[in-house]
Tab-separated table of C-alpha atoms in Angstrom:
chain	number	residue	atom	x	y	z
A	1	UNK	CA	-18.850	135.724	-23.082
A	2	UNK	CA	-18.057	137.872	-20.316
A	3	UNK	CA	-17.308	134.953	-18.133
A	4	UNK	CA	-14.781	133.657	-20.724
A	5	UNK	CA	-13.201	137.013	-20.973
A	6	UNK	CA	-12.750	137.284	-17.157
A	7	UNK	CA	-11.754	133.720	-16.797
A	8	UNK	CA	-9.097	133.630	-19.642
A	9	UNK	CA	-6.844	131.200	-17.991
A	10	UNK	CA	-9.450	128.692	-17.058
A	11	UNK	CA	-10.990	129.115	-20.541
A	12	UNK	CA	-7.782	128.290	-22.420
A	13	UNK	CA	-7.438	125.191	-20.143
A	14	UNK	CA	-10.799	124.154	-20.718
A	15	UNK	CA	-10.512	124.314	-24.432
A	16	UNK	CA	-7.227	122.526	-24.495
A	17	UNK	CA	-8.880	119.751	-22.208
A	18	UNK	CA	-11.931	119.525	-24.635
A	19	UNK	CA	-9.833	119.278	-27.743
A	20	UNK	CA	-7.640	116.521	-26.183
A	21	UNK	CA	-10.704	114.630	-25.035
A	22	UNK	CA	-12.123	114.827	-28.583
A	23	UNK	CA	-8.660	113.629	-29.993
A	24	UNK	CA	-8.511	110.896	-27.464
A	25	UNK	CA	-11.968	109.699	-28.192
A	26	UNK	CA	-11.485	109.774	-31.843
A	27	UNK	CA	-8.271	108.011	-31.505
A	28	UNK	CA	-9.590	105.269	-29.415
A	29	UNK	CA	-12.591	104.925	-31.854
A	30	UNK	CA	-10.393	104.810	-34.858
A	31	UNK	CA	-7.751	102.619	-33.278
A	32	UNK	CA	-4.830	101.506	-35.526
A	33	UNK	CA	-6.053	103.819	-38.408
A	34	UNK	CA	-3.428	105.625	-40.133
A	35	UNK	CA	-3.374	109.371	-40.303
A	36	UNK	CA	-1.828	111.746	-42.716
A	37	UNK	CA	-0.562	114.059	-39.745
A	38	UNK	CA	0.939	111.055	-38.024
A	39	UNK	CA	2.608	109.955	-41.104
A	40	UNK	CA	4.262	113.360	-41.921
A	41	UNK	CA	5.323	113.777	-38.192
A	42	UNK	CA	6.981	110.029	-37.976
A	43	UNK	CA	8.691	110.459	-41.188
A	44	UNK	CA	10.308	113.862	-40.067
A	45	UNK	CA	11.014	112.524	-36.538
A	46	UNK	CA	12.399	109.211	-37.910
A	47	UNK	CA	15.193	111.363	-39.686
A	48	UNK	CA	16.054	113.437	-36.436
A	49	UNK	CA	16.274	110.370	-34.323
A	50	UNK	CA	19.125	108.708	-36.245
A	51	UNK	CA	21.857	110.557	-34.281
A	52	UNK	CA	20.259	109.925	-31.042
A	53	UNK	CA	19.906	106.338	-31.817
A	54	UNK	CA	23.718	106.004	-32.829
A	55	UNK	CA	24.411	107.679	-29.356
A	56	UNK	CA	21.997	105.251	-27.688
A	57	UNK	CA	23.569	102.266	-29.293
A	58	UNK	CA	27.060	103.294	-28.295
A	59	UNK	CA	26.258	104.035	-24.812
A	60	UNK	CA	23.933	101.018	-24.569
A	61	UNK	CA	26.860	98.609	-25.586
A	62	UNK	CA	29.231	100.332	-23.313
A	63	UNK	CA	27.260	101.373	-20.167
A	64	UNK	CA	24.715	98.510	-20.028
A	65	UNK	CA	21.963	98.432	-17.359
A	66	UNK	CA	22.721	101.947	-15.870
A	67	UNK	CA	19.211	102.033	-14.440
A	68	UNK	CA	19.313	98.638	-12.805
A	69	UNK	CA	21.535	96.391	-10.875
A	70	UNK	CA	24.643	95.737	-13.367
A	71	UNK	CA	26.155	92.720	-11.615
A	72	UNK	CA	22.861	90.796	-11.124
A	73	UNK	CA	21.902	91.520	-14.729
A	74	UNK	CA	25.230	90.542	-16.051
A	75	UNK	CA	24.992	87.267	-13.989
A	76	UNK	CA	21.349	86.748	-15.037
A	77	UNK	CA	22.319	87.305	-18.600
A	78	UNK	CA	25.087	84.713	-18.443
A	79	UNK	CA	22.697	82.166	-16.989
A	80	UNK	CA	20.074	82.960	-19.429
A	81	UNK	CA	22.488	82.421	-22.223
A	82	UNK	CA	23.416	79.129	-20.764
A	83	UNK	CA	19.842	78.066	-20.319
A	84	UNK	CA	18.988	79.103	-23.874
A	85	UNK	CA	22.107	77.004	-25.045
A	86	UNK	CA	20.906	73.940	-23.271
A	87	UNK	CA	17.348	74.493	-24.137
A	88	UNK	CA	18.306	74.739	-27.700
A	89	UNK	CA	20.065	71.484	-27.620
A	90	UNK	CA	17.155	69.989	-26.252
A	91	UNK	CA	14.669	71.473	-28.837
A	92	UNK	CA	16.938	70.509	-31.825
A	93	UNK	CA	16.724	66.944	-30.496
A	94	UNK	CA	12.942	67.143	-30.394
A	95	UNK	CA	12.480	69.070	-33.648
A	96	UNK	CA	11.020	67.656	-36.802
A	97	UNK	CA	12.517	68.394	-40.173
A	98	UNK	CA	10.015	70.929	-41.123
A	99	UNK	CA	10.573	72.916	-37.737
A	100	UNK	CA	14.228	72.698	-38.311
A	101	UNK	CA	14.057	74.154	-41.661
A	102	UNK	CA	11.845	77.134	-40.454
A	103	UNK	CA	14.369	77.708	-37.494
A	104	UNK	CA	17.178	77.733	-39.831
A	105	UNK	CA	15.462	80.177	-42.275
A	106	UNK	CA	14.654	82.347	-39.050
A	107	UNK	CA	18.302	82.543	-38.235
A	108	UNK	CA	19.217	83.869	-41.652
A	109	UNK	CA	16.671	86.509	-41.341
A	110	UNK	CA	18.839	89.038	-39.691
A	111	UNK	CA	21.437	88.817	-42.346
A	112	UNK	CA	18.817	89.952	-44.717
A	113	UNK	CA	19.026	87.374	-47.296
A	114	UNK	CA	16.715	84.747	-45.608
A	115	UNK	CA	13.180	83.678	-46.540
A	116	UNK	CA	10.216	82.497	-44.486
A	117	UNK	CA	7.596	80.380	-46.274
A	118	UNK	CA	7.694	82.414	-49.426
A	119	UNK	CA	8.311	85.774	-47.780
A	120	UNK	CA	11.082	88.205	-48.606
A	121	UNK	CA	12.995	89.546	-45.501
A	122	UNK	CA	13.863	93.093	-44.906
A	123	UNK	CA	16.604	93.795	-42.169
A	124	UNK	CA	15.812	96.901	-40.105
A	125	UNK	CA	17.362	98.815	-37.139
A	126	UNK	CA	15.306	99.680	-33.963
A	127	UNK	CA	15.396	103.578	-34.016
A	128	UNK	CA	12.866	104.485	-31.272
A	129	UNK	CA	10.849	103.188	-28.414
A	130	UNK	CA	7.388	104.257	-27.148
A	131	UNK	CA	7.772	107.054	-24.457
A	132	UNK	CA	5.907	105.356	-21.627
A	133	UNK	CA	6.645	101.834	-20.117
A	134	UNK	CA	2.925	100.831	-20.506
A	135	UNK	CA	3.148	99.450	-24.219
A	136	UNK	CA	5.731	97.360	-26.185
A	137	UNK	CA	5.890	99.602	-29.248
A	138	UNK	CA	8.813	100.548	-31.345
A	139	UNK	CA	9.962	102.181	-34.451
A	140	UNK	CA	12.137	100.617	-37.007
A	141	UNK	CA	13.920	102.518	-40.009
A	142	UNK	CA	12.527	100.921	-42.973
A	143	UNK	CA	8.911	101.470	-44.284
A	144	UNK	CA	6.716	101.520	-47.402
A	145	UNK	CA	9.770	101.950	-49.639
A	146	UNK	CA	10.870	98.525	-48.786
A	147	UNK	CA	7.324	97.152	-48.946
A	148	UNK	CA	6.650	97.183	-45.189
A	149	UNK	CA	2.921	97.768	-44.760
A	150	UNK	CA	0.407	97.463	-41.833
A	151	UNK	CA	0.345	93.854	-40.623
A	152	UNK	CA	3.771	92.972	-41.836
A	153	UNK	CA	5.178	90.407	-39.605
A	154	UNK	CA	8.124	91.255	-37.547
A	155	UNK	CA	10.748	88.667	-36.221
A	156	UNK	CA	14.093	88.634	-34.692
A	157	UNK	CA	16.843	85.912	-34.350
A	158	UNK	CA	15.087	84.683	-31.235
A	159	UNK	CA	11.694	84.280	-32.807
A	160	UNK	CA	8.481	86.521	-33.398
A	161	UNK	CA	8.422	89.909	-32.311
A	162	UNK	CA	5.150	91.358	-33.464
A	163	UNK	CA	3.577	93.156	-36.499
A	164	UNK	CA	3.755	96.438	-38.055
A	165	UNK	CA	0.904	99.002	-36.989
A	166	UNK	CA	1.638	101.482	-39.639
A	167	UNK	CA	4.362	102.490	-41.783
A	168	UNK	CA	5.541	105.433	-43.960
A	169	UNK	CA	8.812	106.261	-45.915
A	170	UNK	CA	11.565	105.145	-43.946
A	171	UNK	CA	9.730	104.147	-40.802
A	172	UNK	CA	7.624	101.625	-39.395
A	173	UNK	CA	5.847	101.226	-36.094
A	174	UNK	CA	5.850	97.949	-34.748
A	175	UNK	CA	3.535	96.498	-31.795
A	176	UNK	CA	5.015	93.545	-29.977
A	177	UNK	CA	2.855	90.272	-29.858
A	178	UNK	CA	2.597	91.145	-26.150
A	179	UNK	CA	0.303	93.885	-26.738
A	180	UNK	CA	-1.616	91.763	-29.273
A	181	UNK	CA	-5.389	91.704	-28.505
A	182	UNK	CA	-6.094	89.657	-31.637
A	183	UNK	CA	-5.873	85.832	-31.527
A	184	UNK	CA	-2.612	84.420	-32.860
A	185	UNK	CA	-2.773	80.878	-34.165
A	186	UNK	CA	-0.302	78.563	-32.306
A	187	UNK	CA	0.875	74.986	-32.385
A	188	UNK	CA	3.014	72.905	-29.954
A	189	UNK	CA	4.596	69.556	-31.049
A	190	UNK	CA	5.022	67.027	-28.470
A	191	UNK	CA	6.268	63.531	-29.180
A	192	UNK	CA	5.302	63.559	-32.853
A	193	UNK	CA	1.918	65.125	-32.405
A	194	UNK	CA	1.082	68.461	-33.259
A	195	UNK	CA	-1.527	70.434	-31.287
A	196	UNK	CA	-2.927	73.872	-32.245
A	197	UNK	CA	-4.498	76.638	-30.316
A	198	UNK	CA	-4.797	80.466	-29.995
A	199	UNK	CA	-2.941	83.063	-27.765
A	200	UNK	CA	-3.046	86.593	-27.016
A	201	UNK	CA	-1.096	89.139	-24.737
A	202	UNK	CA	-1.871	88.595	-21.140
A	203	UNK	CA	-1.015	92.185	-20.320
A	204	UNK	CA	1.568	91.061	-17.834
A	205	UNK	CA	4.624	90.371	-20.180
A	206	UNK	CA	3.408	86.973	-21.182
A	207	UNK	CA	0.858	85.469	-23.561
A	208	UNK	CA	-1.955	83.376	-22.786
A	209	UNK	CA	-3.436	80.661	-24.768
A	210	UNK	CA	-5.656	77.576	-25.220
A	211	UNK	CA	-5.192	74.376	-27.211
A	212	UNK	CA	-8.018	73.521	-29.121
A	213	UNK	CA	-8.106	69.753	-28.538
A	214	UNK	CA	-9.380	67.942	-25.488
A	215	UNK	CA	-6.394	65.474	-25.811
A	216	UNK	CA	-3.948	68.182	-26.133
A	217	UNK	CA	-1.045	68.045	-23.770
A	218	UNK	CA	1.636	70.767	-22.914
A	219	UNK	CA	4.300	71.043	-20.602
A	220	UNK	CA	6.605	73.715	-19.045
A	221	UNK	CA	9.468	74.357	-21.483
A	222	UNK	CA	7.418	73.187	-24.618
A	223	UNK	CA	8.260	75.505	-27.687
A	224	UNK	CA	5.208	77.354	-29.172
A	225	UNK	CA	5.150	78.081	-32.754
A	226	UNK	CA	2.898	80.189	-35.040
A	227	UNK	CA	0.340	77.952	-36.672
A	228	UNK	CA	-0.606	80.393	-39.407
A	229	UNK	CA	-4.240	80.344	-38.450
A	230	UNK	CA	-5.697	83.880	-38.191
A	231	UNK	CA	-4.195	85.185	-41.201
A	232	UNK	CA	-1.513	87.660	-40.024
A	233	UNK	CA	1.307	85.402	-38.615
A	234	UNK	CA	2.687	82.752	-41.151
A	235	UNK	CA	3.280	79.233	-39.649
A	236	UNK	CA	6.592	78.011	-38.094
A	237	UNK	CA	7.814	81.078	-36.143
A	238	UNK	CA	8.768	80.606	-32.558
A	239	UNK	CA	6.601	82.435	-30.352
A	240	UNK	CA	8.183	81.517	-26.968
A	241	UNK	CA	8.030	78.623	-24.519
A	242	UNK	CA	5.399	77.469	-22.120
A	243	UNK	CA	5.936	78.542	-18.618
A	244	UNK	CA	2.701	77.379	-17.261
A	245	UNK	CA	0.231	74.536	-18.540
A	246	UNK	CA	-2.811	73.673	-16.820
A	247	UNK	CA	-6.233	71.942	-17.700
A	248	UNK	CA	-9.216	74.299	-17.438
A	249	UNK	CA	-12.050	73.052	-15.327
A	250	UNK	CA	-14.584	75.114	-17.290
A	251	UNK	CA	-13.746	74.068	-20.908
A	252	UNK	CA	-11.691	70.964	-20.297
A	253	UNK	CA	-8.896	72.454	-22.531
A	254	UNK	CA	-5.368	72.851	-21.879
A	255	UNK	CA	-4.453	76.544	-20.976
A	256	UNK	CA	-1.047	77.762	-21.261
A	257	UNK	CA	1.093	80.795	-20.404
A	258	UNK	CA	3.710	81.480	-22.927
A	259	UNK	CA	7.069	83.376	-22.098
A	260	UNK	CA	7.981	85.215	-25.377
A	261	UNK	CA	11.299	84.108	-27.211
A	262	UNK	CA	12.055	87.593	-27.839
A	263	UNK	CA	12.726	90.557	-25.349
A	264	UNK	CA	11.963	93.550	-27.364
A	265	UNK	CA	13.541	95.874	-25.098
A	266	UNK	CA	16.737	94.684	-25.877
A	267	UNK	CA	16.238	94.700	-29.662
A	268	UNK	CA	18.780	96.279	-32.093
A	269	UNK	CA	17.968	94.560	-35.190
A	270	UNK	CA	14.795	92.837	-36.502
A	271	UNK	CA	13.596	91.286	-39.885
A	272	UNK	CA	10.179	92.285	-41.458
A	273	UNK	CA	8.668	89.587	-43.672
A	274	UNK	CA	7.235	91.370	-46.891
B	1	UNK	CA	9.019	137.245	-14.670
B	2	UNK	CA	11.394	134.460	-14.463
B	3	UNK	CA	14.727	134.175	-16.275
B	4	UNK	CA	13.575	131.290	-18.245
B	5	UNK	CA	12.849	131.814	-21.923
B	6	UNK	CA	11.214	129.764	-24.746
B	7	UNK	CA	14.495	129.683	-26.568
B	8	UNK	CA	16.010	127.622	-23.685
B	9	UNK	CA	12.963	125.578	-22.611
B	10	UNK	CA	12.018	124.357	-26.296
B	11	UNK	CA	15.365	122.834	-27.040
B	12	UNK	CA	15.477	121.477	-23.679
B	13	UNK	CA	12.230	119.660	-24.058
B	14	UNK	CA	13.328	118.662	-27.464
B	15	UNK	CA	16.452	117.141	-26.145
B	16	UNK	CA	14.442	115.530	-23.455
B	17	UNK	CA	12.066	113.940	-26.241
B	18	UNK	CA	14.849	112.415	-28.332
B	19	UNK	CA	16.590	110.993	-25.312
B	20	UNK	CA	13.132	109.633	-24.236
B	21	UNK	CA	12.449	107.852	-27.449
B	22	UNK	CA	16.007	106.590	-28.056
B	23	UNK	CA	18.766	106.725	-25.607
B	24	UNK	CA	16.832	106.045	-22.405
B	25	UNK	CA	15.572	102.579	-23.659
B	26	UNK	CA	19.108	101.637	-24.545
B	27	UNK	CA	20.445	102.261	-21.193
B	28	UNK	CA	17.405	100.694	-19.301
B	29	UNK	CA	18.019	96.916	-19.131
B	30	UNK	CA	14.714	96.441	-17.437
B	31	UNK	CA	11.320	96.675	-18.581
B	32	UNK	CA	10.667	100.365	-17.783
B	33	UNK	CA	12.119	103.866	-18.534
B	34	UNK	CA	11.671	107.106	-16.655
B	35	UNK	CA	9.434	109.501	-18.321
B	36	UNK	CA	11.648	112.374	-18.853
B	37	UNK	CA	8.905	114.747	-20.529
B	38	UNK	CA	6.541	114.101	-17.595
B	39	UNK	CA	9.129	115.032	-14.864
B	40	UNK	CA	10.034	118.230	-16.795
B	41	UNK	CA	6.407	119.255	-17.310
B	42	UNK	CA	5.944	118.764	-13.663
B	43	UNK	CA	9.083	120.677	-12.709
B	44	UNK	CA	8.395	123.609	-15.069
B	45	UNK	CA	4.759	123.790	-13.995
B	46	UNK	CA	5.964	124.027	-10.391
B	47	UNK	CA	9.095	126.463	-10.661
B	48	UNK	CA	7.630	129.057	-12.982
B	49	UNK	CA	4.924	131.556	-13.119
B	50	UNK	CA	4.756	131.300	-16.862
B	51	UNK	CA	2.879	128.627	-18.449
B	52	UNK	CA	5.807	126.556	-19.804
B	53	UNK	CA	4.584	123.434	-18.058
B	54	UNK	CA	1.297	123.794	-19.975
B	55	UNK	CA	2.549	124.993	-23.458
B	56	UNK	CA	5.663	122.483	-23.668
B	57	UNK	CA	3.977	119.724	-21.787
B	58	UNK	CA	1.096	119.516	-24.096
B	59	UNK	CA	2.971	120.244	-27.284
B	60	UNK	CA	5.596	117.700	-26.497
B	61	UNK	CA	2.890	115.349	-25.181
B	62	UNK	CA	1.184	115.424	-28.575
B	63	UNK	CA	4.582	114.989	-30.239
B	64	UNK	CA	5.090	111.730	-28.304
B	65	UNK	CA	1.583	110.629	-28.883
B	66	UNK	CA	1.923	111.333	-32.554
B	67	UNK	CA	5.022	109.408	-33.148
B	68	UNK	CA	5.082	106.673	-30.432
B	69	UNK	CA	1.858	106.356	-28.537
B	70	UNK	CA	-0.822	103.771	-29.858
B	71	UNK	CA	-3.551	106.160	-28.936
B	72	UNK	CA	-3.491	109.911	-29.759
B	73	UNK	CA	-3.768	112.517	-27.245
B	74	UNK	CA	-3.026	110.525	-24.102
B	75	UNK	CA	0.312	111.791	-23.076
B	76	UNK	CA	-0.812	115.405	-23.780
B	77	UNK	CA	-3.799	115.017	-21.615
B	78	UNK	CA	-1.771	113.416	-18.843
B	79	UNK	CA	0.648	116.385	-18.947
B	80	UNK	CA	-2.317	118.916	-19.005
B	81	UNK	CA	-3.661	117.107	-15.938
B	82	UNK	CA	-0.313	117.263	-14.216
B	83	UNK	CA	0.006	120.916	-15.187
B	84	UNK	CA	-3.262	121.647	-13.363
B	85	UNK	CA	-2.465	119.457	-10.481
B	86	UNK	CA	0.888	121.116	-9.910
B	87	UNK	CA	-0.486	124.537	-10.209
B	88	UNK	CA	-3.014	124.080	-7.537
B	89	UNK	CA	-0.372	122.567	-5.160
B	90	UNK	CA	1.723	125.483	-5.972
B	91	UNK	CA	-0.740	127.690	-4.130
B	92	UNK	CA	-0.057	126.021	-0.752
B	93	UNK	CA	3.489	124.964	-1.364
B	94	UNK	CA	6.878	126.905	-1.948
B	95	UNK	CA	8.123	126.606	-5.372
B	96	UNK	CA	11.703	127.405	-4.668
B	97	UNK	CA	12.036	124.320	-2.390
B	98	UNK	CA	13.443	121.063	-3.509
B	99	UNK	CA	11.303	118.630	-1.606
B	100	UNK	CA	7.899	120.202	-2.774
B	101	UNK	CA	9.257	119.926	-6.433
B	102	UNK	CA	10.190	116.212	-5.903
B	103	UNK	CA	6.875	115.494	-4.238
B	104	UNK	CA	5.164	116.985	-7.245
B	105	UNK	CA	7.037	114.769	-9.559
B	106	UNK	CA	6.191	111.706	-7.378
B	107	UNK	CA	2.360	112.798	-7.625
B	108	UNK	CA	2.434	113.247	-11.292
B	109	UNK	CA	3.819	109.777	-11.942
B	110	UNK	CA	0.741	107.606	-10.994
B	111	UNK	CA	-1.442	110.315	-12.812
B	112	UNK	CA	0.611	109.775	-16.008
B	113	UNK	CA	0.894	105.834	-15.634
B	114	UNK	CA	-2.736	105.348	-14.787
B	115	UNK	CA	-4.325	107.494	-17.239
B	116	UNK	CA	-1.966	105.930	-19.859
B	117	UNK	CA	-2.963	102.488	-18.712
B	118	UNK	CA	-6.846	103.356	-18.390
B	119	UNK	CA	-6.935	104.633	-22.047
B	120	UNK	CA	-4.950	101.861	-23.409
B	121	UNK	CA	-7.625	99.387	-21.943
B	122	UNK	CA	-10.268	101.532	-23.179
B	123	UNK	CA	-8.655	101.158	-26.879
B	124	UNK	CA	-8.456	97.431	-26.293
B	125	UNK	CA	-4.978	96.918	-25.426
B	126	UNK	CA	-4.337	94.032	-22.886
B	127	UNK	CA	-1.814	95.683	-20.553
B	128	UNK	CA	-2.649	94.580	-16.994
B	129	UNK	CA	-2.789	97.095	-14.015
B	130	UNK	CA	-0.367	94.719	-12.216
B	131	UNK	CA	2.158	95.233	-14.829
B	132	UNK	CA	1.890	98.997	-14.330
B	133	UNK	CA	2.188	98.920	-10.493
B	134	UNK	CA	5.134	96.512	-10.824
B	135	UNK	CA	7.163	99.160	-12.435
B	136	UNK	CA	5.895	101.995	-10.461
B	137	UNK	CA	8.252	101.885	-7.330
B	138	UNK	CA	11.401	102.113	-9.695
B	139	UNK	CA	9.683	104.831	-11.806
B	140	UNK	CA	8.952	106.869	-8.547
B	141	UNK	CA	12.616	106.519	-7.602
B	142	UNK	CA	13.877	107.730	-10.916
B	143	UNK	CA	11.281	110.407	-11.431
B	144	UNK	CA	12.342	111.704	-7.784
B	145	UNK	CA	15.956	111.876	-8.823
B	146	UNK	CA	15.175	113.414	-12.104
B	147	UNK	CA	13.019	116.031	-10.512
B	148	UNK	CA	15.629	116.943	-8.017
B	149	UNK	CA	18.417	117.210	-10.812
B	150	UNK	CA	16.064	119.512	-12.888
B	151	UNK	CA	15.211	121.463	-9.752
B	152	UNK	CA	18.895	122.168	-8.896
B	153	UNK	CA	19.402	122.869	-12.699
B	154	UNK	CA	16.827	125.427	-13.115
B	155	UNK	CA	15.806	126.987	-9.596
B	156	UNK	CA	18.295	129.853	-10.117
B	157	UNK	CA	16.098	131.072	-13.147
B	158	UNK	CA	12.856	131.216	-11.163
B	159	UNK	CA	13.089	134.822	-9.861
B	160	UNK	CA	14.593	137.526	-11.781
B	161	UNK	CA	15.820	139.485	-8.886
B	162	UNK	CA	16.570	136.437	-6.531
B	163	UNK	CA	18.668	138.872	-4.090
B	164	UNK	CA	15.751	141.252	-3.721
B	165	UNK	CA	13.811	140.136	-0.683
B	166	UNK	CA	11.068	142.705	-1.643
B	167	UNK	CA	10.625	141.225	-5.207
B	168	UNK	CA	7.576	139.292	-5.620
B	169	UNK	CA	6.193	138.001	-8.805
B	170	UNK	CA	2.414	137.550	-9.493
B	171	UNK	CA	0.812	134.045	-9.479
B	172	UNK	CA	-1.392	132.808	-12.232
B	173	UNK	CA	-2.727	129.451	-12.979
């Protein structure tokens, strides 16, 4: 006790350190579990964040790319839009009727009146992002009052965004499919044949997956949809496009790298399937 | 005693917190954003004898954890480690000089990012270390600029009697 009294500063530091380590360990052990403290804090913060979000939206629209090269970004965006336009034309030519129907319903999502495979869709604004650059997590301004619960699927006009980690009154935290460590069922349709498989976040801004059929084929540019397997994500939502496909020598199965359809850092509005 | 007070520091950290979680991402067109609270914790730990870096860094780190992080306690712990690291360097560096303060923010950056990544991996998130290192150079650049701005903004509040060459304040960890 004498030592603690004479080393007050060190003792306080040690105590804080221990508390944080215990908190961290408990949090890692109870990953994705909801806590009452967290829910109350997020409800309060979600109200306070609204004016900052409005300022952010205004500046974001009028001062784009302040932290990066504006000219290059503008050119890049223009080219991306053109490529997307051309790819969409190509994709539409390939799509079967069912896929076309699911894409049409997806595009209606952001109006708040669309439906995806029996789900109601709730439109939401993105109000806050996670503090670091490590994870792709953000907060939206709808929650339990609109029926948004854990594992509700979040989509944008471009395709799949992710799922709800937790929700409260007026807010929900969404984790991107890029940070998904559970397997997501996927399907790729080529020349009238549909191949299924699974994918998960690679940790490098893409998804990596495997097609569960030795005869399956995939090529760069192929559209990848959710297959509905795995339970969380309903079928027919665009995950992204194949950026790399190669046959695994070990498993003799086709391995694919998928570039997600949605850039979550640029999101302002999303739809939640409830 | 410095001329900094909690009634100035707390609203300032609060402002940074809201900027961090809202505005900063809207202005950033790339897949990274500077960590304002990390830089503020480093700068305040370095500038002042009082434990603003510890109290505010850990408190707002916890707030960030509760409201935005996938794992509770990780930002608070990284800010605590940054406080300790900066205070140890403060024993040998002049806290009123710009360059040492910028250097502290540069050292704090990988501490924060790598701890966050490591804990995320332990929790089962797939983030690759390559992804963390890819954003590091730009993060370092922005953190250096922010540290310089904060230093210039607050350096005048470091010593109460700045003109008195004989005035010295006590150092405490």
